[in-house]
Every structure is written in structure tokens, then in C-alpha cells.
Tab-separated table of C-alpha atoms in Angstrom:
chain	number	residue	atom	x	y	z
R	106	UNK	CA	0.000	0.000	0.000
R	107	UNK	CA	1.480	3.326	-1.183
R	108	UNK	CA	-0.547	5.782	1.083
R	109	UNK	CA	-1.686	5.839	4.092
R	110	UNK	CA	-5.255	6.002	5.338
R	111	UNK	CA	-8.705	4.345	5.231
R	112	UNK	CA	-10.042	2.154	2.725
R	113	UNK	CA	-13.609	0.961	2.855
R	114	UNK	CA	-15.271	-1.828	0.694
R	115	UNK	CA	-18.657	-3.643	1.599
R	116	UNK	CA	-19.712	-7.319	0.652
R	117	UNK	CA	-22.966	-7.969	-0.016
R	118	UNK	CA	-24.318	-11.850	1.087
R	119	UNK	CA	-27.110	-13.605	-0.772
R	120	UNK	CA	-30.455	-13.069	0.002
R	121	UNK	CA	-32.421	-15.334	2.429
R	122	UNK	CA	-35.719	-16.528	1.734
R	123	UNK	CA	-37.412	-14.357	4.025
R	124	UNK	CA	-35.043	-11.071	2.583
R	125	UNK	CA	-36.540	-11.843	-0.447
R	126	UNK	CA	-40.108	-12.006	0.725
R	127	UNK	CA	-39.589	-8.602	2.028
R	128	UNK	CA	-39.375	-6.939	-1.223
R	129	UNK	CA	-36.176	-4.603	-0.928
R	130	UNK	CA	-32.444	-6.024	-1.495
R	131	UNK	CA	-28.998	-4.314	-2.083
R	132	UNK	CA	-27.643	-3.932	-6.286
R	133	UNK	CA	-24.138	-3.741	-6.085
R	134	UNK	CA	-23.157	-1.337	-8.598
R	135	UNK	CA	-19.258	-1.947	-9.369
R	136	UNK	CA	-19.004	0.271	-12.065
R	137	UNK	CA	-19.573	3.094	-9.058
R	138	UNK	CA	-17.951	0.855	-6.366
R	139	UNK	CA	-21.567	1.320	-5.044
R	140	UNK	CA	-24.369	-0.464	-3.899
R	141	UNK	CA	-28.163	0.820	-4.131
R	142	UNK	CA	-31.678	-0.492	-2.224
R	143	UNK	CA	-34.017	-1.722	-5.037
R	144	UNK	CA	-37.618	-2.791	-4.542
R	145	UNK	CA	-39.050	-6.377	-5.134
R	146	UNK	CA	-39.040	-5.425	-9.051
R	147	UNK	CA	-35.403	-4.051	-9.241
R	148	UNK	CA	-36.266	-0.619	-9.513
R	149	UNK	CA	-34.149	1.796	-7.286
R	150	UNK	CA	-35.625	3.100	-3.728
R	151	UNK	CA	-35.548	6.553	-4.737
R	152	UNK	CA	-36.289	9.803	-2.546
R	153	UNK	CA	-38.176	12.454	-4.933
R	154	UNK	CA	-37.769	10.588	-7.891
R	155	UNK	CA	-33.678	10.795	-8.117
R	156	UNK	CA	-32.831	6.906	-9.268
R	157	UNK	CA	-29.364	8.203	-7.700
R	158	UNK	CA	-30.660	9.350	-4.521
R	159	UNK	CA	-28.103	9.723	-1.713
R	160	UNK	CA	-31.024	7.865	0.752
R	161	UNK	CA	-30.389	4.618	-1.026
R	162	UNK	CA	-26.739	4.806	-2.985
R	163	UNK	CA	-24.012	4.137	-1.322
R	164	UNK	CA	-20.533	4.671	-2.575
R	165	UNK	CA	-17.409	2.775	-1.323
R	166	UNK	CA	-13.441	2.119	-2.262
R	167	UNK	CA	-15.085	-0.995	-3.397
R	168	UNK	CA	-17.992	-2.973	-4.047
R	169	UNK	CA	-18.715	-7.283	-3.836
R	170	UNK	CA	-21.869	-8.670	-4.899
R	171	UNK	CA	-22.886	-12.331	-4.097
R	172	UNK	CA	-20.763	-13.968	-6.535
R	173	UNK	CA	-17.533	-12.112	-5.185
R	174	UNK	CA	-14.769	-14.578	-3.700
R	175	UNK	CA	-13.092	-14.159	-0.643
R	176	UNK	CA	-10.043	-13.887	-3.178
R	177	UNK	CA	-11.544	-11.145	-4.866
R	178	UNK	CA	-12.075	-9.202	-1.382
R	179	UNK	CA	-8.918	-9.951	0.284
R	180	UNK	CA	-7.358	-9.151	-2.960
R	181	UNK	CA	-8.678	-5.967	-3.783
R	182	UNK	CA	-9.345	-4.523	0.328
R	183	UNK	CA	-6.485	-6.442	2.353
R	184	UNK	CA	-3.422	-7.554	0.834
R	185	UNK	CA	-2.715	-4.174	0.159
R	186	UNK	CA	-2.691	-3.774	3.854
R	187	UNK	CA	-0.708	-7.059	4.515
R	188	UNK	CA	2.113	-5.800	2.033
R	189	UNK	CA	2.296	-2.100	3.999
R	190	UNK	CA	2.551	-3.994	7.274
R	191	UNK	CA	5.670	-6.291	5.618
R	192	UNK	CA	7.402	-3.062	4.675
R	193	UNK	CA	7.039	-2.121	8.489
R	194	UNK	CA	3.634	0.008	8.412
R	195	UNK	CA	1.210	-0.929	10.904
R	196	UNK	CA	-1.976	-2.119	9.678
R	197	UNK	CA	-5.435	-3.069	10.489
R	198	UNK	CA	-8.090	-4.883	8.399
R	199	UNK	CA	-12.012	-5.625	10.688
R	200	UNK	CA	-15.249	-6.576	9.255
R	201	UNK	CA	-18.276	-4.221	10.454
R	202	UNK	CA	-21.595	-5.211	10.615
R	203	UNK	CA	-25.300	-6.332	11.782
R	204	UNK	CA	-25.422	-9.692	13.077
R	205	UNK	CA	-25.610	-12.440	10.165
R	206	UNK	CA	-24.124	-10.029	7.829
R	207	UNK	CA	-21.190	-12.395	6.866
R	208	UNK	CA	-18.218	-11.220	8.833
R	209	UNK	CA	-17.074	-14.045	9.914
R	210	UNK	CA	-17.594	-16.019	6.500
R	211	UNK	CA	-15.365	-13.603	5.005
R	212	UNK	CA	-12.670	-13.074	7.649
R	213	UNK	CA	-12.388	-16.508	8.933
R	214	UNK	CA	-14.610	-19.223	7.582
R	215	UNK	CA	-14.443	-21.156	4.336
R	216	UNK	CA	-15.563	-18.648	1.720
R	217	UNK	CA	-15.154	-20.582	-1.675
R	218	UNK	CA	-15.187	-24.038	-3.420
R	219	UNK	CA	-13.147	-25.292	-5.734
R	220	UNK	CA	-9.635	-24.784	-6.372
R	221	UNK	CA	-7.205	-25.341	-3.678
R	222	UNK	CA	-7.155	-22.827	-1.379
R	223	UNK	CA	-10.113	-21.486	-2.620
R	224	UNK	CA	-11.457	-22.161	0.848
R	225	UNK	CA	-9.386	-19.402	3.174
R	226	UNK	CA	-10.982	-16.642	4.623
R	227	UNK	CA	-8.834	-13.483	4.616
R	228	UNK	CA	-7.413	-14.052	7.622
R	229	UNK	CA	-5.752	-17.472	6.621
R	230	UNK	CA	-4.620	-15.931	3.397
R	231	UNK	CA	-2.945	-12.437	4.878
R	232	UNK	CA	-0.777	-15.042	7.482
R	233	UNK	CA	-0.302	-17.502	3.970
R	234	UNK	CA	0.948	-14.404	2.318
R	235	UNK	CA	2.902	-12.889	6.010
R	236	UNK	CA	4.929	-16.126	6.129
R	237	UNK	CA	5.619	-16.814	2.620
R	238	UNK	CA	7.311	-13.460	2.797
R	239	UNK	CA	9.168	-14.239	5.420
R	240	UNK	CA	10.341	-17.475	3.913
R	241	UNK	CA	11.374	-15.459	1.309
R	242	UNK	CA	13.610	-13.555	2.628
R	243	UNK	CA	16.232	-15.131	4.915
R	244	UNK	CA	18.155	-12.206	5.356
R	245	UNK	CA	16.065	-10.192	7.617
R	246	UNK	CA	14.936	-10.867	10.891
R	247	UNK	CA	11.500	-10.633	11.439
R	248	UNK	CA	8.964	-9.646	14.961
R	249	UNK	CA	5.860	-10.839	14.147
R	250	UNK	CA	3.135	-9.718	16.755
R	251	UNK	CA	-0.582	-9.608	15.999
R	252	UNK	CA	-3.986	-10.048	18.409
R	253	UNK	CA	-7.753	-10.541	17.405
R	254	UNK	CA	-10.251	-8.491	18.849
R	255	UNK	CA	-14.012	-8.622	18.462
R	256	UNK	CA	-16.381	-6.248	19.279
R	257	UNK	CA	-19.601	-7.581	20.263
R	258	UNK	CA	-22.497	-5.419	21.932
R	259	UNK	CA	-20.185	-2.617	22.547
R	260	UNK	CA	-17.828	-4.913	24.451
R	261	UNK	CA	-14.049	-5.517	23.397
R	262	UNK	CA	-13.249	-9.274	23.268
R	263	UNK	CA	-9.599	-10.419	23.210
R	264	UNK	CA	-9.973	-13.744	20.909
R	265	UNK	CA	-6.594	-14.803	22.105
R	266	UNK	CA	-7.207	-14.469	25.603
R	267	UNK	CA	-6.531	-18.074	27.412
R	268	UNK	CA	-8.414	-17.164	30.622
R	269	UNK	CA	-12.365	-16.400	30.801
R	270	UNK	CA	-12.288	-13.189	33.222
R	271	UNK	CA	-9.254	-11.747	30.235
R	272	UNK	CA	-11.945	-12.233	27.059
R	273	UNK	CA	-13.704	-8.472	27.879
R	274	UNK	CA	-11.317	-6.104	27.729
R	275	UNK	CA	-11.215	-2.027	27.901
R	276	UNK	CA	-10.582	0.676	25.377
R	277	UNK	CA	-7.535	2.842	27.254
R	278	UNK	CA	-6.497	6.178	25.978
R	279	UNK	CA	-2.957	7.868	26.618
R	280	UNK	CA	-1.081	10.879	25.548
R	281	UNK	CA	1.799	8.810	24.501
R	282	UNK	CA	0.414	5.551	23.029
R	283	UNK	CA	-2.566	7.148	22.094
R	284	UNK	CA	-5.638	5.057	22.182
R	285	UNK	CA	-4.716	1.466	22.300
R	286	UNK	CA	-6.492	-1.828	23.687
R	287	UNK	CA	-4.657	-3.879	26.271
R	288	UNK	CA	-4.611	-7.514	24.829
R	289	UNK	CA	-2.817	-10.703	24.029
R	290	UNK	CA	-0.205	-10.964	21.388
R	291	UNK	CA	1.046	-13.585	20.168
């Protein structure tokens, strides 16, 4: 990643039955990295009769429909991130969203069939990618550190932690670390 700053990218999930029965769904629009609420006969949700409305288009760094592998999405939205944080650049990649949303299928859970390794979420592939780098490249030494955090009902959840009373842990804020999150690394 050449730059610094904050890229954001959304992945939309199939449809359940019952999301279909309800008449609205998302279009993912990738020639506008955008996605848009249509009605149960495609048309756009539009306020005042703009098909472009800002109350239901959304515009992103990038945009996965359905069909999109978890390939595609750590392709496009993390390795970028993986290959900052190899050239010494801190880095963070998180999935937001409402429960059932599909964070967890894309970050950690088999995403794909098929080919081999088709199956990785994106956090399999950035460590695949992390150690094949380091493999590569016996002449440096190498620190590796990372944690896992979730946060779950406005609670911060250290996914590393070995102990039940260490899982929750707090947000801390200081002048010289800035704001940082006490937690396991490993």
C-alpha cells in the first residue's frame, strides 16, 4: 500500500428466503464501487424521484456482490494492507456489521469451493501471504506480533485471551500511546 489512510469496501451476502419475501435487497453497482436499495421489481428506492438518490446509494473504495470470492475481497481490500505492514507500516483490516451479515464467513470461515485454497478466509490468506514473505527472505529478521479483537455489543473481546475473566477487555487512551487496547499478542 502506497498511502496511508482508510479504505472501505462492503460485501454484499445472498439473500435469504425471508429477505426476499420482504421486497427490498442491495444492487451492487461496481461500475460506481456502489451499492443501491431496489424494490421487489429491481427498480431503485428513490427519494423524490432521483434513481441516484443519496437515501439509497451508497458509494465505497469498493464494491462485492454475491458472486464475489473471498479472493476477490482480500485481494482488492487487504493484501494491500498485509504488504504495507511487511514493509514495516502498521496495519489493520475488521469486518463491520449487523449480526448475520457475513463477517465471519469472510474473515475466517471457508468462503469458496473449488480450487485449492479457494477455501481461506482473509485471515488465513494475509498469514499464507505474512509467512511466505518471510520465507522469502532469509536475510532479515522478522517480529511478528498480531492479536484478534471482536467487538460484540459494545464490548471488546480479546480472541486470544486463554483465561475467561481476560476475554472483555477495555478501550484505554494515553497521551503517549494514544488510544490502544490492552490484549494478548502472540
Amino acid at each position: 500500500m502506497s498511502e496511508e489512510g482508510c479504505r472501505v469496501g462492503i460485501r454484499v451476502r445472498p439473500l435469504r428466503g425471508r429477505e426476499v419475501e420482504a421486497g427490498t435487497a442491495w444492487r451492487v453497482l461496481p461500475e460506481y464501487h456502489a451499492v443501491q436499495q431496489v424494490g421487489a421489481d429491481g427498480s431503485p428506492v428513490s427519494a423524490g424521484g432521483d434513481a441516484l438518490s443519496t437515501k439509497s446509494f451508497y458509494q465505497f473504495d469498493a464494491a462485492f456482490d454475491a458472486g464475489a470470492t473471498t479472493a476477490a475481497v482480500y485481494q482488492e481490500m487487504a493484501r494491500p494492507i498485509v504488504e504495507g505492514v511487511l514493509g514495516g507500516v502498521n496495519g489493520t483490516v475488521f469486518a463491520y456489521g449487523q449480526t448475520s451479515s457475513g463477517k465471519t464467513y469472510t474473515m475466517q470461515h471457508p468462503g469458496d469451493s473449488g480450487a485449492e485454497g479457494s477455501s481461506l478466509g482473509v485471515m488465513q490468506r494475509a498469514a499464507n501471504d505474512i509467512f511466505a514473505y518471510i520465507e522469502a527472505t532469509p536475510e532479515r529478521d522478522f517480529l511478528l506480533r498480531v492479536s484478534f479483537l471482536e467487538v460484540y455489543n459494545e464490548a471488546v473481546h480479546d480472541l486470544l485471551s486463554k483465561s475467561a475473566e481476560g476475554a472483555t477487555v477495555r478501550v484505554h487512551e494515553d497521551p503517549e500511546r494514544g488510544v490502544y487496547v490492552p490484549c494478548e499478542e502472540r
